[in-house]
Coordinates of C-alpha atoms in Angstrom, one line a residue:
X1 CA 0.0 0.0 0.0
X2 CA 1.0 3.6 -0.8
X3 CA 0.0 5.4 2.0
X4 CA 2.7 6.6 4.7
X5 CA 1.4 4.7 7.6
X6 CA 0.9 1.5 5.7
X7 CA 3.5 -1.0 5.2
X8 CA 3.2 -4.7 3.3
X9 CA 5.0 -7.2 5.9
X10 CA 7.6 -9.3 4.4
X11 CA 8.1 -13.0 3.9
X12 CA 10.3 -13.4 7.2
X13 CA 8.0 -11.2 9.0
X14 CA 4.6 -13.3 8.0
X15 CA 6.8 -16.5 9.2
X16 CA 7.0 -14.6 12.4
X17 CA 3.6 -13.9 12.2
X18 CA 2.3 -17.3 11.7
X19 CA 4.6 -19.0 14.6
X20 CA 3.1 -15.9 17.1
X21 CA -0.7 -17.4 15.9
X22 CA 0.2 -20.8 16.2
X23 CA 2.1 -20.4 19.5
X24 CA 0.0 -22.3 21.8
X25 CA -0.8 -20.1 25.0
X26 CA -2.7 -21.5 28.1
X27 CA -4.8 -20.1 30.0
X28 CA -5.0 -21.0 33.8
X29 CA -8.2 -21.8 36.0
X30 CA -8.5 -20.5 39.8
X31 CA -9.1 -23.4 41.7
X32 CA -9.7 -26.6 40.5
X33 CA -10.5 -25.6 37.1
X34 CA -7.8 -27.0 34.0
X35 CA -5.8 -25.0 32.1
X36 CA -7.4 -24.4 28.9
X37 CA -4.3 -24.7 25.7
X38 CA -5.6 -22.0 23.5
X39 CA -3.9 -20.9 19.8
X40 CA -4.2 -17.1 19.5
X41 CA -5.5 -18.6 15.4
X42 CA -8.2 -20.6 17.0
X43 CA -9.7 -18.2 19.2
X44 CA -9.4 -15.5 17.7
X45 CA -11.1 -16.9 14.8
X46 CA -13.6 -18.2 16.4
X47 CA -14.7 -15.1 18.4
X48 CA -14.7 -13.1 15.0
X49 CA -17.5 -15.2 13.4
X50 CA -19.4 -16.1 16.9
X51 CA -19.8 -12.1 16.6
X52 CA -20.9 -11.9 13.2
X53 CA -23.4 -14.8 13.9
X54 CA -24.8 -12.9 17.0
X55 CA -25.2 -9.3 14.6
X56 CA -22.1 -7.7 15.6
X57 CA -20.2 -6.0 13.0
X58 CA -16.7 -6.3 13.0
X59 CA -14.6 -4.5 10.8
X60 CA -10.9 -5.7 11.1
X61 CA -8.9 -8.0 13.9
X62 CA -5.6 -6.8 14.7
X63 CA -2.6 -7.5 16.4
X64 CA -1.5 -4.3 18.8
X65 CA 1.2 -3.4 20.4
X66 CA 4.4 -5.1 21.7
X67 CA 3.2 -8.2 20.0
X68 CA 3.0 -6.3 16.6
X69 CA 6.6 -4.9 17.3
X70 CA 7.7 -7.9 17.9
X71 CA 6.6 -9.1 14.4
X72 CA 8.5 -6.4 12.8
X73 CA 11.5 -6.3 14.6
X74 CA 12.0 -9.6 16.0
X75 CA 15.6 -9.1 15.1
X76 CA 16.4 -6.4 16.9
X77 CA 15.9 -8.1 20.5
X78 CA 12.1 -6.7 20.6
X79 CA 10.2 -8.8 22.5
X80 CA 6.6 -9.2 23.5
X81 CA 4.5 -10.8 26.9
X82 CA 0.6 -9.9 26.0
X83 CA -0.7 -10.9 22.7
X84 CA -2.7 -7.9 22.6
X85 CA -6.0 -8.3 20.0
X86 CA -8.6 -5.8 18.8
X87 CA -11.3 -6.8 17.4
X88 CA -12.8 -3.6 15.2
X89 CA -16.0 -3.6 16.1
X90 CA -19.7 -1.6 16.0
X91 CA -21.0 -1.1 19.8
X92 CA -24.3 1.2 19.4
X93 CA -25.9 0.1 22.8
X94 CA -24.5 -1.4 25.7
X95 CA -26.4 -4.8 24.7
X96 CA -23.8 -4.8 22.3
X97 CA -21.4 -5.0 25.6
X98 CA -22.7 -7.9 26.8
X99 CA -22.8 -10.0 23.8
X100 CA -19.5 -9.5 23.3
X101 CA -19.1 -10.5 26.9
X102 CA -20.9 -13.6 26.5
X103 CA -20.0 -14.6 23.0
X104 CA -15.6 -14.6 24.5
X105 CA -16.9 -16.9 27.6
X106 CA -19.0 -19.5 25.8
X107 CA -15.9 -19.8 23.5
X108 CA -14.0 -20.6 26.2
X109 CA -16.1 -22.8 26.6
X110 CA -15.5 -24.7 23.5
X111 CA -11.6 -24.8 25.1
X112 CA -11.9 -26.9 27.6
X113 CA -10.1 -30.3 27.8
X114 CA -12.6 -33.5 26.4
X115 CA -14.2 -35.2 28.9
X116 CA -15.3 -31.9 31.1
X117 CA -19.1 -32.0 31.7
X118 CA -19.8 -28.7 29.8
X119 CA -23.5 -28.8 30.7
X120 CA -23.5 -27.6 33.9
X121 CA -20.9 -24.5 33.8
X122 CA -22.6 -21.2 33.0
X123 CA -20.9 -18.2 31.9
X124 CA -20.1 -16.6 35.2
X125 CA -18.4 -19.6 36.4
X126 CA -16.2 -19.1 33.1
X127 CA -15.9 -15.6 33.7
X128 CA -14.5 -16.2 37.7
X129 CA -12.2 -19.1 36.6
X130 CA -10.5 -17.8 33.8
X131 CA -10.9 -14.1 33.5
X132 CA -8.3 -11.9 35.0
X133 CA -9.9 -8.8 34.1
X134 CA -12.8 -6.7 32.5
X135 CA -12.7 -3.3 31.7
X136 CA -15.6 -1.6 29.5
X137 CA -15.5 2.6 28.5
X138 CA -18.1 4.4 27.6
X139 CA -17.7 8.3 27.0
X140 CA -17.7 11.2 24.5
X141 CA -14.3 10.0 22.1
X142 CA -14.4 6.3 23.5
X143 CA -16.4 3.1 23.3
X144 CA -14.5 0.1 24.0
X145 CA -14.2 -3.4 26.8
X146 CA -11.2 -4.9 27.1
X147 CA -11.0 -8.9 28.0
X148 CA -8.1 -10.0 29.9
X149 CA -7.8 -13.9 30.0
X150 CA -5.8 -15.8 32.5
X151 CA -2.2 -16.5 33.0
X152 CA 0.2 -17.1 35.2
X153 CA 3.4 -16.3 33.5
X154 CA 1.9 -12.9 32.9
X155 CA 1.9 -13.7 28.9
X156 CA -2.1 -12.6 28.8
X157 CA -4.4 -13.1 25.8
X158 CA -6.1 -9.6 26.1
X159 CA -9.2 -9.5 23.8
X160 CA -9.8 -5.7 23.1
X161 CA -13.4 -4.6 21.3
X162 CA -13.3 -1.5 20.0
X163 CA -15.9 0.6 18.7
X164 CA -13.8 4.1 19.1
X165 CA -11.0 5.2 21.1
X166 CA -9.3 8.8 20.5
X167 CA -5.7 7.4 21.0
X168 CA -4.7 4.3 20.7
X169 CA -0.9 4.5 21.2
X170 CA 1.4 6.0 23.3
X171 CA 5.0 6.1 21.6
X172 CA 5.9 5.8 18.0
X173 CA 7.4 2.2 18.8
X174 CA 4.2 0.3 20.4
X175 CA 1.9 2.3 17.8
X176 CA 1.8 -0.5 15.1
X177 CA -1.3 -3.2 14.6
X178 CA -0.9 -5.7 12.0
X179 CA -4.2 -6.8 10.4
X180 CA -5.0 -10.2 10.8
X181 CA -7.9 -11.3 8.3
X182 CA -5.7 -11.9 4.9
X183 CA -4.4 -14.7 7.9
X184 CA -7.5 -16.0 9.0
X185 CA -8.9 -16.1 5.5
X186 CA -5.7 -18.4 4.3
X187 CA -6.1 -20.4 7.8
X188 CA -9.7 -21.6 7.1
X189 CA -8.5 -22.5 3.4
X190 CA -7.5 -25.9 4.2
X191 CA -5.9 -26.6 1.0
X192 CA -3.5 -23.4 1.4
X193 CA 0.4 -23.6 2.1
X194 CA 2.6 -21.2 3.7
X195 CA 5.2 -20.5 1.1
X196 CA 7.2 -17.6 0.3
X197 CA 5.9 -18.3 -3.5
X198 CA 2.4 -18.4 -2.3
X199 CA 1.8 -16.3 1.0
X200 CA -1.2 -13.5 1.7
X201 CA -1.1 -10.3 2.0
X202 CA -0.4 -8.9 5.4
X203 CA -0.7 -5.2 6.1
X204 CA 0.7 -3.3 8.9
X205 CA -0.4 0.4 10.1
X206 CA 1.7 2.8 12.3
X207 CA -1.0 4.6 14.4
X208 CA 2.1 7.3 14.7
X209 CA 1.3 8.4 11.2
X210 CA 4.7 7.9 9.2
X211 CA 5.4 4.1 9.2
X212 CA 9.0 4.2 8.1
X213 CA 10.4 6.9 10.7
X214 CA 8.1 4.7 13.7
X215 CA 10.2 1.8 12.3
X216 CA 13.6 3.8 12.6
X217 CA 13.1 4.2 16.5
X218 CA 12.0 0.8 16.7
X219 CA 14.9 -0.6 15.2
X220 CA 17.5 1.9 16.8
X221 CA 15.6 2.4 20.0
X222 CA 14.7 5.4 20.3
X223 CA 11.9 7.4 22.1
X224 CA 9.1 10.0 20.1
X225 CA 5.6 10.6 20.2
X226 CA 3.2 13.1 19.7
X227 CA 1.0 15.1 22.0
X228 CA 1.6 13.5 25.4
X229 CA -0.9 15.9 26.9
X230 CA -3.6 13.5 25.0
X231 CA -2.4 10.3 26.8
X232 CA -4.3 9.0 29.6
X233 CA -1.7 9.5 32.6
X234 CA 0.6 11.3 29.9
X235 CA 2.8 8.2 28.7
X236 CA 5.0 9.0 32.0
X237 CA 5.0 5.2 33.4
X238 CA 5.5 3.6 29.5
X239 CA 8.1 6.1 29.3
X240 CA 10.5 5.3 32.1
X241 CA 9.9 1.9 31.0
X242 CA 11.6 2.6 27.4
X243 CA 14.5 4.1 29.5
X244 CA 15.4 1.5 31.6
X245 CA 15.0 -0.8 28.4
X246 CA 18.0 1.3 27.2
X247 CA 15.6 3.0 24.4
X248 CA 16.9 6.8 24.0
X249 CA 15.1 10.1 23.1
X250 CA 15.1 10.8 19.6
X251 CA 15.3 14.7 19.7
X252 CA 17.2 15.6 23.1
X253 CA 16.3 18.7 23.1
X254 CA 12.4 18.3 22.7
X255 CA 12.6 15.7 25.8
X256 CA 12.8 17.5 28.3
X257 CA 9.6 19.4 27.3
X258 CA 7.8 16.0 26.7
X259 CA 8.6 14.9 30.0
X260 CA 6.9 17.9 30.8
X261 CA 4.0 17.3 28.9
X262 CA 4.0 13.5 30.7
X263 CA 4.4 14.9 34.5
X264 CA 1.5 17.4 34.0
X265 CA -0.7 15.2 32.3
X266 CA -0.4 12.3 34.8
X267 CA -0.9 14.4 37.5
X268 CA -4.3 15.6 36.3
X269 CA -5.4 11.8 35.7
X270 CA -3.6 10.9 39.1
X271 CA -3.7 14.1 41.8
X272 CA -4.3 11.9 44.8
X273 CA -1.1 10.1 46.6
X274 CA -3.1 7.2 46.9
X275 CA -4.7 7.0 43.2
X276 CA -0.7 7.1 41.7
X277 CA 0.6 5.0 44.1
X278 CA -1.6 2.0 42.8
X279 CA -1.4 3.2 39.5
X280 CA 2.4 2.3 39.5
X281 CA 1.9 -0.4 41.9
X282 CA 0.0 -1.9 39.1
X283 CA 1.5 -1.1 36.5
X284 CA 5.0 -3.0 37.8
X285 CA 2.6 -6.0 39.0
X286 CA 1.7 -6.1 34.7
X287 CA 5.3 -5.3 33.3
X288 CA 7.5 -6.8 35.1
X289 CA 6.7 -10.2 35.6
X290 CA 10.2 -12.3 35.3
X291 CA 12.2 -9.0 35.7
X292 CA 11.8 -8.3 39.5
X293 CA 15.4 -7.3 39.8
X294 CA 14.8 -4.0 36.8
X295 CA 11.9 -3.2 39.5
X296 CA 14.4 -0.5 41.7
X297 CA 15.9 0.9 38.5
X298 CA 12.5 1.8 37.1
X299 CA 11.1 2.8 40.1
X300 CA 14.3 5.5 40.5
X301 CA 14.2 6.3 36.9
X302 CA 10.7 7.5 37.4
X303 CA 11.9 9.3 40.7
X304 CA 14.3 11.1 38.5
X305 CA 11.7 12.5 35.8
X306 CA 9.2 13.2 38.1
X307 CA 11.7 15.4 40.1
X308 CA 13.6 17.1 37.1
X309 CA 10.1 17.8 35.1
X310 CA 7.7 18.2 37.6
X311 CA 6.2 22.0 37.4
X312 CA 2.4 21.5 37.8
X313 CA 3.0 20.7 41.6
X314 CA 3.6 22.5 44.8
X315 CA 6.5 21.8 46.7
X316 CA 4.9 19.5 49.4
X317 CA 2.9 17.7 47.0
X318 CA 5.6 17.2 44.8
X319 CA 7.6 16.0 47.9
X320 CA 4.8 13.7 48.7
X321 CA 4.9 11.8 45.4
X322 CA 8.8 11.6 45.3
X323 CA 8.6 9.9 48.9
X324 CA 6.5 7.7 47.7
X325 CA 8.6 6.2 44.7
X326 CA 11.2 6.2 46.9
X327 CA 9.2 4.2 49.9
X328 CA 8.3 1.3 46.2
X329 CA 12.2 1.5 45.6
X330 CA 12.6 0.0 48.9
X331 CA 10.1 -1.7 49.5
X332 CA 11.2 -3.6 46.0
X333 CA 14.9 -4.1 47.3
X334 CA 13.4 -5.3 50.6
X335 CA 11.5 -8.0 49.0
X336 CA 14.1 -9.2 46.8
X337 CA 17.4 -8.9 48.9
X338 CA 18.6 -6.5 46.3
X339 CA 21.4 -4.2 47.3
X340 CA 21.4 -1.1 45.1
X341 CA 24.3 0.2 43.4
X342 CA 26.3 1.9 46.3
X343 CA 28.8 3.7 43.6
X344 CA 25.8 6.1 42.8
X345 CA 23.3 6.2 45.6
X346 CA 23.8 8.1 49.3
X347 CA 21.3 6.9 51.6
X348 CA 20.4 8.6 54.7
X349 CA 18.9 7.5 57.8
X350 CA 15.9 10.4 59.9
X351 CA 13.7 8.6 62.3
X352 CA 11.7 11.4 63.1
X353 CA 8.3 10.6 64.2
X354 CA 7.1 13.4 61.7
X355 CA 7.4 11.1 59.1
X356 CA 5.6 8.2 61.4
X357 CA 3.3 10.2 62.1
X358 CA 2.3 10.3 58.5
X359 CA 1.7 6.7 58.0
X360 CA 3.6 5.5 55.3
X361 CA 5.8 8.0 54.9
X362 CA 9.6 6.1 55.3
X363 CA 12.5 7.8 56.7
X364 CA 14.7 7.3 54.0
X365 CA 16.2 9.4 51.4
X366 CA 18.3 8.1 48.3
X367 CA 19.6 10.5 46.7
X368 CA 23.0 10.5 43.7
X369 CA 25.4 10.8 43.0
X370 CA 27.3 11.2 45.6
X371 CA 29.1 14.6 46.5
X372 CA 33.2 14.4 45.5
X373 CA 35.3 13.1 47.8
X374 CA 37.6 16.0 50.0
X375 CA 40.4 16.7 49.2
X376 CA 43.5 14.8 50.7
X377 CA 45.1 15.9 53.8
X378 CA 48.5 17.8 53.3
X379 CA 51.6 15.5 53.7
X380 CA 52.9 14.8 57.3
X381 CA 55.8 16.7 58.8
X382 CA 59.5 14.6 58.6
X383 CA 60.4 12.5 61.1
X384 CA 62.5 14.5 63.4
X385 CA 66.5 13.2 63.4
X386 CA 67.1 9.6 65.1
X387 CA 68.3 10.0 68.6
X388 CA 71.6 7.8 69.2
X389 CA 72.3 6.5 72.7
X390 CA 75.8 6.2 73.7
X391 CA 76.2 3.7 76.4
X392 CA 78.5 5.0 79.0
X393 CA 80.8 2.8 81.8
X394 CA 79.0 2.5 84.9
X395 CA 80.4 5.2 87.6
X396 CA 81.5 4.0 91.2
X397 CA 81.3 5.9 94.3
X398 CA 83.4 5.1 97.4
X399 CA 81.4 5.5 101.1
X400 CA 83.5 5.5 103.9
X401 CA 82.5 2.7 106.1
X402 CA 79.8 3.6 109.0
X403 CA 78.3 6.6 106.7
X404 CA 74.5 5.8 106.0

C-alpha cells in the first residue's frame, strides 16, 4: 500500500507472524478448574465469526502493540509478553457490551479439555475461573471493553473490542497493529500452504502516522511521540519503562519538554497520593513479571523525571509523590534482597516521628550521585633526626665505712 502509515510485511516477517498465531498459550483456572491450551488462530477466529453470527459488526482483527513490534523487529531483540488483540467492532448500545461478553466466555467454553461435563458450567463460572480482568469505557471519544484472560506467567491473551477510542498508542514504537484477516482467510483455506511463492497479503499500520520513521526508533531504540498531553496518565509510566529498556530520546532537546508534557498530564489523571501509588503499583505487578530485579531501577528512573520535570506541583505535593517512589524502591529491594548500586546512591537514615506520624511516609532518602570526595590531607611533617644512645661505663662511688 501507498500510504505513509501503511506497510506490506515481508516474507520473514509473516513466518513470524504465523509462529506468534500458532504459538499455543494457556490459559489458567482458579481453583480446581484445567488450564485451557488455547492458539491465539483458533480463538481469535472463532470469536470473530461467533460475533458476526450474533449481529455484531466487525470490521478488522488486529494485532496491537508489543506483540505487533515484535513481528517487525524480531531481530532487533524486541520482544513481547501480551498478545494484545482488537477486534474492530460496531457497539451502538451497551447490549452490544454484553454479547461480546458472552460470546468470549462460551468460547472458552469450546476450550476446555474432552471429557469436562460442559452442561452444567454457565458463563459466570467461566468468567470467575479464567478471566483476569474486564474493563468496559463508555464516554464522548471512547467506546471500548477490554478482556483480559488468565495467566500465570503474565503472557495474557487480552481481547480488546473497540468501537472508538481517540488514542490508541502512546510512543511511536508500540503504535503499530498488524491486520490479521488476509491470515484468518488463508487459515480456514484448508488446502493453502505457507510459502514464500504463495503467501497473503499482510498489512501493517503505524498509528504514529509515518510508518517508516516509527520503524527507525524501533529498530534503533529510540523514544518519540506526539502530543503526550492526550495520553491517559501522559505516557510517564510507558516512558521510564523505554529508558530502563536502554531505548533513547530521539530529539534531546524536545525531551525534556515531553517529559513535561507527561508529568503534568499524569498528574491531572492521578492528583491523589493514593490514586498514583496503585497506578504504579499496578503497573509494575503487569510489566515486570520475570524481571523483578529492573523493578528498583524503574522505580528510581521514574523518581528522577518526576523530580527534574515536575512544574504543575507545589513543593509539598511534589515531595509527597517523590517519597512515595522512593518508599516502592525500597520496598522492592526489601523483598528481593537486592542491594542497590552503592557507587551512585547516598542513603540517609531520619527517624523522626514526623514522618511516622504520617503513615507510610519512610525515613529514608536516596539521593545520587554522591558529592566528591575531600580533598587529601597535606603531607605529614619529617620525622625528626634519630636519637643515638651512647652507652657510657657504669660510675662507682666510694662510702666511707659507717656513713649511712
Amino acid at each position: 500500500m501507498s500510504e505513509i502509515g501503511f506497510s506490506n510485511l515481508t516474507w520473514d516477517q509473516v513466518i513470524i507472524l504465523d509462529q506468534v498465531l500458532d504459538d499455543v498459550i494457556p490459559i489458567h483456572g482458579r481453583g480446581n478448574f484445567p488450564t485451557l491450551e488455547v492458539k491465539p488462530k483458533h480463538i481469535i477466529n472463532v470469536v470473530k465469526y461467533q460475533l458476526i453470527e450474533q449481529g455484531i459488526i466487525v470490521k478488522d482483527t488486529r494485532l496491537n502493540g508489543s506483540t505487533a513490534s515484535y513481528i517487525l523487529a524480531s531481530h532487533n531483540g524486541i520482544s513481547y509478553k501480551d498478545l494484545d488483540v482488537i477486534f474492530g467492532v460496531e457497539l451502538p448500545n451497551d447490549q452490544g457490551f454484553e454479547i461480546v461478553r458472552d460470546v468470549v466466555l462460551g468460547c472458552l467454553l469450546d476450550f476446555l479439555p474432552k471429557g469436562v461435563k460442559k452442561e452444567k458450567i454457565t458463563l459466570k463460572t467461566m468468567k470467575e475461573a479464567y478471566v483476569q480482568k474486564m474493563v468496559k469505557v463508555c464516554n464522548k471519544h471512547d467506546r471500548w471493553s477490554l478482556i483480559s484472560l488468565s495467566n500465570n506467567t503474565g503472557k495474557n491473551v487480552e481481547l480488546k473490542f473497540v468501537n472508538s477510542v481517540k488514542r490508541q498508542f502512546e510512543f511511536s514504537v508500540d503504535s503499530f497493529q498488524v491486520i490479521l484477516d488476509p491470515m484468518l482467510e488463508f487459515y480456514n483455506d484448508k488446502n493453502a500452504k505457507l510459502t514464500q511463492e504463495s503467501y497473503p497479503v499482510v498489512v501493517a499500520e503505524s498509528l504514529y502516522g509515518d510508518f517508516q520513521e516509527a520503524m527507525t526508533h524501533l529498530q534503533y531504540k529510540l523514544i518519540s511521540t506526539r502530543k503526550p498531553e492526550e495520553i491517559r496518565g501522559g505516557g510517564l509510566l510507558k516512558y521510564s519503562n523505554l529508558l530502563v529498556h536502554d531505548f533513547k530520546p530521539a530529539c534531546e532537546e524536545e525531551i525534556k519538554t515531553l517529559e513535561r508534557y507527561m508529568c503534568s498530564r499524569f498528574f491531572i489523571d492521578f492528583p491523589d497520593i493514593v490514586e498514583q501509588q496503585k497506578k504504579i503499583e499496578s503497573y509494575l505487578q503487569n510489566h515486570f513479571i520475570g524481571e523483578e530485579k529492573s523493578k528498583y531501577d524503574y522505580l528510581m528512573t521514574l523518581r528522577g523525571v518526576v523530580n527534574e520535570s515536575t512544574v504543575c506541583l507545589m513543593g509539598r505535593e511534589r515531595s509527597q509523590t517523590i517519597n512515595m517512589i522512593t518508599f516502592l524502591a525500597l520496598k522492592v529491594l526489601g523483598e528481593h534482597n537486592v542491594l542497590p548500586n552503592t557507587d551512585s546512591v547516598t542513603c540517609f537514615y531520619q527517624p523522626t516521628p514526623y514522618f511516622v506520624s504520617e503513615g507510610w511516609y519512610p525515613p529514608y532518602y536516596i539521593t545520587g550521585p554522591p558529592p566528591p570526595p575531600p580533598p587529601p590531607p597535606p603531607p605529614p611533617p619529617p620525622p625528626p633526626p634519630p636519637i643515638f644512645i651512647q652507652p657510657y661505663p657504669p660510675v662507682h662511688f666510694h662510702v666511707p665505712n659507717g656513713m649511712v
